[in-house]
Amino acid sequence: MSGKVGEGVGKMNLVFLGAPGAGKGTQGALIAERYGLEQVATGDLLRDAVRRGTHLGQRAKSYMDAGELVPDAVILDLIREIFVSDPKGEEGFLLDGFPRNLSQAEALDRLLTDLDRPLDAVVLIDVPDEKLIQRISGRRNCPECGAIYNVYFEPPKAEGICDRCGTKLVQRADDNIETVRHRLEVYKKQTEPLIAYYEESSVPFHRIDGDQPPPDVEAAIVRGLES
Ligand code: AMP
């Protein structure tokens, strides 16, 4: 990799897959910035809707609190809004947290075929199960700028305060241990089958070792995308 950031790659449409705590959000933000892509993180959009008390937020909240998937109809309304009603990411997009099951993946394929905006790659960030729980329970988020920290591995300079914007960090309501265990089960049952789905598709698939320092994970993703 040399020269200008993202040189020679052009706009890309990406899906990021991985278990809760694998680093999709952190790496998604870095890769989206590097290539000028619109990061579409359905979890962030839903949390924002819950905070604002919108209709979408009201439909989603109880599922999110329980660590269950929000019903497909709700999430597909949100996705259609992003891609159809008020199109975003025309210079490339990075889907983080969607699709989460086979029917969502099939719906996405149909939508992107209709829109003639095919996927260029799928990136799986792979982290062993035993690491995920510690990663999620240590996670702290900035509600203002979206920065993500970990009290064990990547603490902010001042405890509980965002380095970037000085806002008080928060822990996600669903990052408690019981809900985390359930979210991992949901991932195994519903989302993990997407690995085979995309491996068998014609879209390039990159399995990245997510159990290494964040800059190394980022470099591995970039190598994969630019290979
Ligand atoms: P995340 O921030 O991606 O871990 O998502 C947090 C929560 O939002 C999940 O546990 C689900 O309740 C909900 N959610 C996010 N994305 C989806 C999706 N594609 N399908 C269903 N539920 C979702």
PDB file of C-alpha atoms and ligand atoms in Angstrom:
ATOM      1  CA  MET A   1       0.000   0.000   0.000  1.00  0.00           C
ATOM      2  CA  SER A   2       1.493   3.356  -0.988  1.00  0.00           C
ATOM      3  CA  GLY A   3       0.603   6.759  -2.335  1.00  0.00           C
ATOM      4  CA  LYS A   4      -2.615   8.548  -1.597  1.00  0.00           C
ATOM      5  CA  VAL A   5      -5.162   7.155   0.801  1.00  0.00           C
ATOM      6  CA  GLY A   6      -7.407   4.700  -0.984  1.00  0.00           C
ATOM      7  CA  GLU A   7      -5.692   5.376  -4.299  1.00  0.00           C
ATOM      8  CA  GLY A   8      -6.761   3.071  -7.070  1.00  0.00           C
ATOM      9  CA  VAL A   9      -9.658   1.595  -5.160  1.00  0.00           C
ATOM     10  CA  GLY A  10     -12.376   4.113  -5.968  1.00  0.00           C
ATOM     11  CA  LYS A  11     -15.782   3.913  -4.412  1.00  0.00           C
ATOM     12  CA  MET A  12     -16.690   0.699  -2.692  1.00  0.00           C
ATOM     13  CA  ASN A  13     -19.832  -0.866  -1.320  1.00  0.00           C
ATOM     14  CA  LEU A  14     -18.975  -3.004   1.682  1.00  0.00           C
ATOM     15  CA  VAL A  15     -20.608  -5.197   4.294  1.00  0.00           C
ATOM     16  CA  PHE A  16     -18.808  -5.654   7.631  1.00  0.00           C
ATOM     17  CA  LEU A  17     -19.655  -8.852   9.489  1.00  0.00           C
ATOM     18  CA  GLY A  18     -18.613  -9.908  12.957  1.00  0.00           C
ATOM     19  CA  ALA A  19     -19.873 -10.793  16.407  1.00  0.00           C
ATOM     20  CA  PRO A  20     -20.797  -8.101  18.925  1.00  0.00           C
ATOM     21  CA  GLY A  21     -17.477  -6.761  20.210  1.00  0.00           C
ATOM     22  CA  ALA A  22     -15.449  -7.914  17.189  1.00  0.00           C
ATOM     23  CA  GLY A  23     -14.607  -4.317  16.290  1.00  0.00           C
ATOM     24  CA  LYS A  24     -17.005  -3.655  13.404  1.00  0.00           C
ATOM     25  CA  GLY A  25     -17.847  -0.166  14.648  1.00  0.00           C
ATOM     26  CA  THR A  26     -14.261   0.881  15.347  1.00  0.00           C
ATOM     27  CA  GLN A  27     -12.848  -0.565  12.128  1.00  0.00           C
ATOM     28  CA  GLY A  28     -15.901   0.484  10.136  1.00  0.00           C
ATOM     29  CA  ALA A  29     -15.314   4.118  11.103  1.00  0.00           C
ATOM     30  CA  LEU A  30     -11.617   3.941  10.150  1.00  0.00           C
ATOM     31  CA  ILE A  31     -12.257   2.268   6.807  1.00  0.00           C
ATOM     32  CA  ALA A  32     -15.199   4.544   5.966  1.00  0.00           C
ATOM     33  CA  GLU A  33     -13.040   7.575   6.633  1.00  0.00           C
ATOM     34  CA  ARG A  34     -10.085   6.217   4.681  1.00  0.00           C
ATOM     35  CA  TYR A  35     -12.126   5.618   1.533  1.00  0.00           C
ATOM     36  CA  GLY A  36     -14.770   8.339   1.937  1.00  0.00           C
ATOM     37  CA  LEU A  37     -17.610   5.860   2.417  1.00  0.00           C
ATOM     38  CA  GLU A  38     -20.883   6.414   4.239  1.00  0.00           C
ATOM     39  CA  GLN A  39     -20.876   4.173   7.331  1.00  0.00           C
ATOM     40  CA  VAL A  40     -24.377   2.860   7.911  1.00  0.00           C
ATOM     41  CA  ALA A  41     -24.458   1.332  11.403  1.00  0.00           C
ATOM     42  CA  THR A  42     -27.986   0.099  12.035  1.00  0.00           C
ATOM     43  CA  GLY A  43     -27.337  -0.270  15.787  1.00  0.00           C
ATOM     44  CA  ASP A  44     -26.246   3.386  16.037  1.00  0.00           C
ATOM     45  CA  LEU A  45     -29.232   4.540  13.994  1.00  0.00           C
ATOM     46  CA  LEU A  46     -31.594   2.536  16.213  1.00  0.00           C
ATOM     47  CA  ARG A  47     -30.013   3.830  19.437  1.00  0.00           C
ATOM     48  CA  ASP A  48     -30.358   7.365  18.133  1.00  0.00           C
ATOM     49  CA  ALA A  49     -34.027   6.729  17.307  1.00  0.00           C
ATOM     50  CA  VAL A  50     -34.596   5.332  20.805  1.00  0.00           C
ATOM     51  CA  ARG A  51     -32.954   8.413  22.355  1.00  0.00           C
ATOM     52  CA  ARG A  52     -35.110  10.727  20.299  1.00  0.00           C
ATOM     53  CA  GLY A  53     -38.243   8.691  21.020  1.00  0.00           C
ATOM     54  CA  THR A  54     -39.234   8.419  17.345  1.00  0.00           C
ATOM     55  CA  HIS A  55     -41.705   5.868  15.993  1.00  0.00           C
ATOM     56  CA  LEU A  56     -38.764   3.717  14.873  1.00  0.00           C
ATOM     57  CA  GLY A  57     -37.211   3.951  18.337  1.00  0.00           C
ATOM     58  CA  GLN A  58     -40.460   2.900  19.983  1.00  0.00           C
ATOM     59  CA  ARG A  59     -40.750  -0.100  17.690  1.00  0.00           C
ATOM     60  CA  ALA A  60     -37.143  -1.170  18.342  1.00  0.00           C
ATOM     61  CA  LYS A  61     -36.443  -0.488  22.018  1.00  0.00           C
ATOM     62  CA  SER A  62     -37.768  -3.606  23.762  1.00  0.00           C
ATOM     63  CA  TYR A  63     -35.948  -5.926  21.341  1.00  0.00           C
ATOM     64  CA  MET A  64     -32.679  -4.049  21.738  1.00  0.00           C
ATOM     65  CA  ASP A  65     -32.901  -4.066  25.532  1.00  0.00           C
ATOM     66  CA  ALA A  66     -33.421  -7.835  25.442  1.00  0.00           C
ATOM     67  CA  GLY A  67     -30.501  -8.394  23.048  1.00  0.00           C
ATOM     68  CA  GLU A  68     -32.883  -9.734  20.369  1.00  0.00           C
ATOM     69  CA  LEU A  69     -32.900  -8.736  16.741  1.00  0.00           C
ATOM     70  CA  VAL A  70     -35.381  -6.036  15.854  1.00  0.00           C
ATOM     71  CA  PRO A  71     -38.001  -7.507  13.446  1.00  0.00           C
ATOM     72  CA  ASP A  72     -36.908  -7.561   9.802  1.00  0.00           C
ATOM     73  CA  ALA A  73     -39.824  -5.336   8.727  1.00  0.00           C
ATOM     74  CA  VAL A  74     -38.606  -2.564  11.036  1.00  0.00           C
ATOM     75  CA  ILE A  75     -35.000  -2.791   9.944  1.00  0.00           C
ATOM     76  CA  LEU A  76     -35.882  -3.051   6.254  1.00  0.00           C
ATOM     77  CA  ASP A  77     -37.968   0.131   6.502  1.00  0.00           C
ATOM     78  CA  LEU A  78     -34.874   1.827   7.880  1.00  0.00           C
ATOM     79  CA  ILE A  79     -32.635   0.419   5.127  1.00  0.00           C
ATOM     80  CA  ARG A  80     -35.081   1.472   2.395  1.00  0.00           C
ATOM     81  CA  GLU A  81     -35.138   4.959   3.832  1.00  0.00           C
ATOM     82  CA  ILE A  82     -31.345   5.113   3.639  1.00  0.00           C
ATOM     83  CA  PHE A  83     -31.022   3.691   0.138  1.00  0.00           C
ATOM     84  CA  VAL A  84     -34.267   4.698  -1.558  1.00  0.00           C
ATOM     85  CA  SER A  85     -36.226   7.547   0.049  1.00  0.00           C
ATOM     86  CA  ASP A  86     -33.254   9.709   0.904  1.00  0.00           C
ATOM     87  CA  PRO A  87     -30.319   8.029  -0.850  1.00  0.00           C
ATOM     88  CA  LYS A  88     -27.040   8.119   1.029  1.00  0.00           C
ATOM     89  CA  GLY A  89     -23.617   6.699   0.352  1.00  0.00           C
ATOM     90  CA  GLU A  90     -23.672   7.178  -3.403  1.00  0.00           C
ATOM     91  CA  GLU A  91     -19.888   7.539  -3.210  1.00  0.00           C
ATOM     92  CA  GLY A  92     -19.766   4.129  -1.542  1.00  0.00           C
ATOM     93  CA  PHE A  93     -21.181   2.703   1.657  1.00  0.00           C
ATOM     94  CA  LEU A  94     -20.115   0.474   4.505  1.00  0.00           C
ATOM     95  CA  LEU A  95     -22.872  -1.519   6.186  1.00  0.00           C
ATOM     96  CA  ASP A  96     -22.065  -2.247   9.832  1.00  0.00           C
ATOM     97  CA  GLY A  97     -24.562  -4.446  11.681  1.00  0.00           C
ATOM     98  CA  PHE A  98     -26.754  -5.176   8.675  1.00  0.00           C
ATOM     99  CA  PRO A  99     -27.575  -7.763   7.394  1.00  0.00           C
ATOM    100  CA  ARG A 100     -27.976  -9.828  10.577  1.00  0.00           C
ATOM    101  CA  ASN A 101     -29.799 -12.900   9.222  1.00  0.00           C
ATOM    102  CA  LEU A 102     -30.384 -14.686   5.923  1.00  0.00           C
ATOM    103  CA  SER A 103     -33.647 -12.999   5.068  1.00  0.00           C
ATOM    104  CA  GLN A 104     -32.047  -9.571   5.548  1.00  0.00           C
ATOM    105  CA  ALA A 105     -29.118 -10.634   3.327  1.00  0.00           C
ATOM    106  CA  GLU A 106     -31.518 -11.764   0.603  1.00  0.00           C
ATOM    107  CA  ALA A 107     -33.521  -8.554   0.905  1.00  0.00           C
ATOM    108  CA  LEU A 108     -30.283  -6.562   0.616  1.00  0.00           C
ATOM    109  CA  ASP A 109     -29.267  -8.485  -2.518  1.00  0.00           C
ATOM    110  CA  ARG A 110     -32.621  -7.730  -4.135  1.00  0.00           C
ATOM    111  CA  LEU A 111     -32.499  -4.073  -3.174  1.00  0.00           C
ATOM    112  CA  LEU A 112     -28.931  -3.553  -4.405  1.00  0.00           C
ATOM    113  CA  THR A 113     -29.693  -5.380  -7.661  1.00  0.00           C
ATOM    114  CA  ASP A 114     -32.728  -3.126  -8.211  1.00  0.00           C
ATOM    115  CA  LEU A 115     -30.639  -0.051  -7.474  1.00  0.00           C
ATOM    116  CA  ASP A 116     -27.676  -1.303  -9.507  1.00  0.00           C
ATOM    117  CA  ARG A 117     -25.345  -0.699  -6.570  1.00  0.00           C
ATOM    118  CA  PRO A 118     -23.723  -4.122  -6.101  1.00  0.00           C
ATOM    119  CA  LEU A 119     -21.508  -5.094  -3.174  1.00  0.00           C
ATOM    120  CA  ASP A 120     -17.769  -4.998  -3.820  1.00  0.00           C
ATOM    121  CA  ALA A 121     -16.631  -6.952  -0.780  1.00  0.00           C
ATOM    122  CA  VAL A 122     -17.656  -8.515   2.501  1.00  0.00           C
ATOM    123  CA  VAL A 123     -15.273  -8.218   5.450  1.00  0.00           C
ATOM    124  CA  LEU A 124     -15.545 -10.605   8.385  1.00  0.00           C
ATOM    125  CA  ILE A 125     -13.739  -9.532  11.554  1.00  0.00           C
ATOM    126  CA  ASP A 126     -13.055 -12.764  13.372  1.00  0.00           C
ATOM    127  CA  VAL A 127     -12.461 -12.774  17.150  1.00  0.00           C
ATOM    128  CA  PRO A 128     -12.485 -15.836  19.445  1.00  0.00           C
ATOM    129  CA  ASP A 129     -15.585 -16.101  21.645  1.00  0.00           C
ATOM    130  CA  GLU A 130     -13.704 -15.858  24.933  1.00  0.00           C
ATOM    131  CA  LYS A 131     -12.333 -12.435  23.985  1.00  0.00           C
ATOM    132  CA  LEU A 132     -15.677 -10.972  23.004  1.00  0.00           C
ATOM    133  CA  ILE A 133     -17.275 -10.819  26.439  1.00  0.00           C
ATOM    134  CA  GLN A 134     -14.357  -8.916  27.966  1.00  0.00           C
ATOM    135  CA  ARG A 135     -14.251  -6.566  25.031  1.00  0.00           C
ATOM    136  CA  ILE A 136     -17.946  -5.740  25.255  1.00  0.00           C
ATOM    137  CA  SER A 137     -18.098  -5.408  29.026  1.00  0.00           C
ATOM    138  CA  GLY A 138     -15.180  -2.931  28.909  1.00  0.00           C
ATOM    139  CA  ARG A 139     -16.660  -0.900  26.087  1.00  0.00           C
ATOM    140  CA  ARG A 140     -17.548   2.761  26.639  1.00  0.00           C
ATOM    141  CA  ASN A 141     -19.040   5.029  23.990  1.00  0.00           C
ATOM    142  CA  CYS A 142     -19.153   8.754  23.414  1.00  0.00           C
ATOM    143  CA  PRO A 143     -22.809   9.698  22.918  1.00  0.00           C
ATOM    144  CA  GLU A 144     -21.737  12.900  21.182  1.00  0.00           C
ATOM    145  CA  CYS A 145     -19.097  11.985  18.559  1.00  0.00           C
ATOM    146  CA  GLY A 146     -19.447   8.188  18.508  1.00  0.00           C
ATOM    147  CA  ALA A 147     -15.855   7.433  19.606  1.00  0.00           C
ATOM    148  CA  ILE A 148     -15.454   3.973  21.163  1.00  0.00           C
ATOM    149  CA  TYR A 149     -13.090   3.129  24.046  1.00  0.00           C
ATOM    150  CA  ASN A 150     -12.341   0.092  26.167  1.00  0.00           C
ATOM    151  CA  VAL A 151     -11.493   0.473  29.855  1.00  0.00           C
ATOM    152  CA  TYR A 152      -9.121  -2.526  29.636  1.00  0.00           C
ATOM    153  CA  PHE A 153      -7.449  -2.099  26.267  1.00  0.00           C
ATOM    154  CA  GLU A 154      -7.978   1.462  25.036  1.00  0.00           C
ATOM    155  CA  PRO A 155      -8.923   3.696  27.942  1.00  0.00           C
ATOM    156  CA  PRO A 156      -9.535   7.394  27.370  1.00  0.00           C
ATOM    157  CA  LYS A 157      -6.800   9.732  28.691  1.00  0.00           C
ATOM    158  CA  ALA A 158      -9.095  11.038  31.445  1.00  0.00           C
ATOM    159  CA  GLU A 159     -11.295   8.385  33.001  1.00  0.00           C
ATOM    160  CA  GLY A 160     -14.851   8.452  31.671  1.00  0.00           C
ATOM    161  CA  ILE A 161     -14.256  11.426  29.331  1.00  0.00           C
ATOM    162  CA  CYS A 162     -14.024  11.399  25.526  1.00  0.00           C
ATOM    163  CA  ASP A 163     -10.521  12.363  24.307  1.00  0.00           C
ATOM    164  CA  ARG A 164     -11.927  13.865  21.154  1.00  0.00           C
ATOM    165  CA  CYS A 165     -14.790  16.045  22.375  1.00  0.00           C
ATOM    166  CA  GLY A 166     -14.723  16.042  26.188  1.00  0.00           C
ATOM    167  CA  THR A 167     -18.180  14.457  26.562  1.00  0.00           C
ATOM    168  CA  LYS A 168     -18.914  12.044  29.418  1.00  0.00           C
ATOM    169  CA  LEU A 169     -18.679   8.458  28.136  1.00  0.00           C
ATOM    170  CA  VAL A 170     -21.567   6.028  28.565  1.00  0.00           C
ATOM    171  CA  GLN A 171     -21.988   2.268  28.597  1.00  0.00           C
ATOM    172  CA  ARG A 172     -24.624   0.915  26.221  1.00  0.00           C
ATOM    173  CA  ALA A 173     -27.704  -0.431  27.985  1.00  0.00           C
ATOM    174  CA  ASP A 174     -27.271  -3.790  26.213  1.00  0.00           C
ATOM    175  CA  ASP A 175     -23.566  -4.143  27.092  1.00  0.00           C
ATOM    176  CA  ASN A 176     -24.322  -5.825  30.446  1.00  0.00           C
ATOM    177  CA  ILE A 177     -23.176  -9.396  30.916  1.00  0.00           C
ATOM    178  CA  GLU A 178     -26.526 -11.246  30.631  1.00  0.00           C
ATOM    179  CA  THR A 179     -27.607  -9.341  27.542  1.00  0.00           C
ATOM    180  CA  VAL A 180     -24.157  -9.763  26.011  1.00  0.00           C
ATOM    181  CA  ARG A 181     -24.344 -13.546  26.385  1.00  0.00           C
ATOM    182  CA  HIS A 182     -27.723 -13.545  24.715  1.00  0.00           C
ATOM    183  CA  ARG A 183     -26.509 -11.293  21.885  1.00  0.00           C
ATOM    184  CA  LEU A 184     -23.669 -13.742  21.238  1.00  0.00           C
ATOM    185  CA  GLU A 185     -26.161 -16.623  21.037  1.00  0.00           C
ATOM    186  CA  VAL A 186     -28.299 -14.637  18.625  1.00  0.00           C
ATOM    187  CA  TYR A 187     -25.176 -13.937  16.560  1.00  0.00           C
ATOM    188  CA  LYS A 188     -24.266 -17.633  16.396  1.00  0.00           C
ATOM    189  CA  LYS A 189     -27.734 -18.739  15.433  1.00  0.00           C
ATOM    190  CA  GLN A 190     -28.882 -16.024  13.095  1.00  0.00           C
ATOM    191  CA  THR A 191     -25.887 -14.064  11.818  1.00  0.00           C
ATOM    192  CA  GLU A 192     -23.089 -16.619  11.556  1.00  0.00           C
ATOM    193  CA  PRO A 193     -24.807 -18.463   8.658  1.00  0.00           C
ATOM    194  CA  LEU A 194     -24.138 -15.327   6.608  1.00  0.00           C
ATOM    195  CA  ILE A 195     -20.466 -16.278   6.501  1.00  0.00           C
ATOM    196  CA  ALA A 196     -21.241 -19.325   4.347  1.00  0.00           C
ATOM    197  CA  TYR A 197     -23.833 -17.322   2.401  1.00  0.00           C
ATOM    198  CA  TYR A 198     -21.255 -14.720   1.352  1.00  0.00           C
ATOM    199  CA  GLU A 199     -18.388 -17.203   0.956  1.00  0.00           C
ATOM    200  CA  GLU A 200     -20.524 -19.038  -1.590  1.00  0.00           C
ATOM    201  CA  SER A 201     -21.534 -15.843  -3.389  1.00  0.00           C
ATOM    202  CA  SER A 202     -19.508 -14.129  -6.095  1.00  0.00           C
ATOM    203  CA  VAL A 203     -18.681 -11.162  -3.859  1.00  0.00           C
ATOM    204  CA  PRO A 204     -15.042 -11.130  -2.660  1.00  0.00           C
ATOM    205  CA  PHE A 205     -14.922 -12.235   0.977  1.00  0.00           C
ATOM    206  CA  HIS A 206     -12.141 -11.237   3.390  1.00  0.00           C
ATOM    207  CA  ARG A 207     -11.749 -13.024   6.703  1.00  0.00           C
ATOM    208  CA  ILE A 208      -9.668 -10.802   8.971  1.00  0.00           C
ATOM    209  CA  ASP A 209      -8.034 -11.820  12.246  1.00  0.00           C
ATOM    210  CA  GLY A 210      -9.637  -9.360  14.655  1.00  0.00           C
ATOM    211  CA  ASP A 211      -7.617 -10.579  17.627  1.00  0.00           C
ATOM    212  CA  GLN A 212      -4.708  -8.171  17.149  1.00  0.00           C
ATOM    213  CA  PRO A 213      -4.122  -4.479  17.912  1.00  0.00           C
ATOM    214  CA  PRO A 214      -6.602  -2.181  16.113  1.00  0.00           C
ATOM    215  CA  PRO A 215      -4.000  -0.665  13.724  1.00  0.00           C
ATOM    216  CA  ASP A 216      -3.001  -4.188  12.632  1.00  0.00           C
ATOM    217  CA  VAL A 217      -6.631  -5.136  12.069  1.00  0.00           C
ATOM    218  CA  GLU A 218      -7.087  -2.003   9.981  1.00  0.00           C
ATOM    219  CA  ALA A 219      -3.952  -2.743   7.944  1.00  0.00           C
ATOM    220  CA  ALA A 220      -5.164  -6.299   7.299  1.00  0.00           C
ATOM    221  CA  ILE A 221      -8.539  -5.017   6.085  1.00  0.00           C
ATOM    222  CA  VAL A 222      -6.862  -2.501   3.777  1.00  0.00           C
ATOM    223  CA  ARG A 223      -4.596  -5.235   2.359  1.00  0.00           C
ATOM    224  CA  GLY A 224      -7.633  -7.405   1.734  1.00  0.00           C
ATOM    225  CA  LEU A 225      -9.620  -4.654   0.039  1.00  0.00           C
ATOM    226  CA  GLU A 226      -6.712  -3.527  -2.108  1.00  0.00           C
ATOM    227  CA  SER A 227      -5.565  -7.005  -3.106  1.00  0.00           C
TER     228      SER A 227
HETATM  229  P1  AMP B   1     -25.270  -3.282  17.322  1.00  0.00           P
HETATM  230  O1  AMP B   1     -24.946  -1.888  17.732  1.00  0.00           O
HETATM  231  O2  AMP B   1     -24.980  -3.541  15.876  1.00  0.00           O
HETATM  232  O3  AMP B   1     -24.689  -4.323  18.237  1.00  0.00           O
HETATM  233  O4  AMP B   1     -26.878  -3.423  17.460  1.00  0.00           O
HETATM  234  C1  AMP B   1     -27.512  -3.242  18.705  1.00  0.00           C
HETATM  235  C2  AMP B   1     -28.903  -3.837  18.657  1.00  0.00           C
HETATM  236  O5  AMP B   1     -29.675  -3.201  17.642  1.00  0.00           O
HETATM  237  C3  AMP B   1     -28.954  -5.319  18.322  1.00  0.00           C
HETATM  238  O6  AMP B   1     -28.756  -6.148  19.462  1.00  0.00           O
HETATM  239  C4  AMP B   1     -30.369  -5.448  17.763  1.00  0.00           C
HETATM  240  O7  AMP B   1     -31.340  -5.426  18.796  1.00  0.00           O
HETATM  241  C5  AMP B   1     -30.517  -4.138  16.983  1.00  0.00           C
HETATM  242  N1  AMP B   1     -30.064  -4.273  15.577  1.00  0.00           N
HETATM  243  C6  AMP B   1     -29.029  -3.627  14.972  1.00  0.00           C
HETATM  244  N2  AMP B   1     -28.935  -3.986  13.695  1.00  0.00           N
HETATM  245  C7  AMP B   1     -29.922  -4.879  13.460  1.00  0.00           C
HETATM  246  C8  AMP B   1     -30.345  -5.636  12.315  1.00  0.00           C
HETATM  247  N3  AMP B   1     -29.720  -5.542  11.134  1.00  0.00           N
HETATM  248  N4  AMP B   1     -31.424  -6.468  12.475  1.00  0.00           N
HETATM  249  C9  AMP B   1     -32.079  -6.575  13.642  1.00  0.00           C
HETATM  250  N5  AMP B   1     -31.716  -5.909  14.754  1.00  0.00           N
HETATM  251  C10 AMP B   1     -30.653  -5.065  14.673  1.00  0.00           C
END
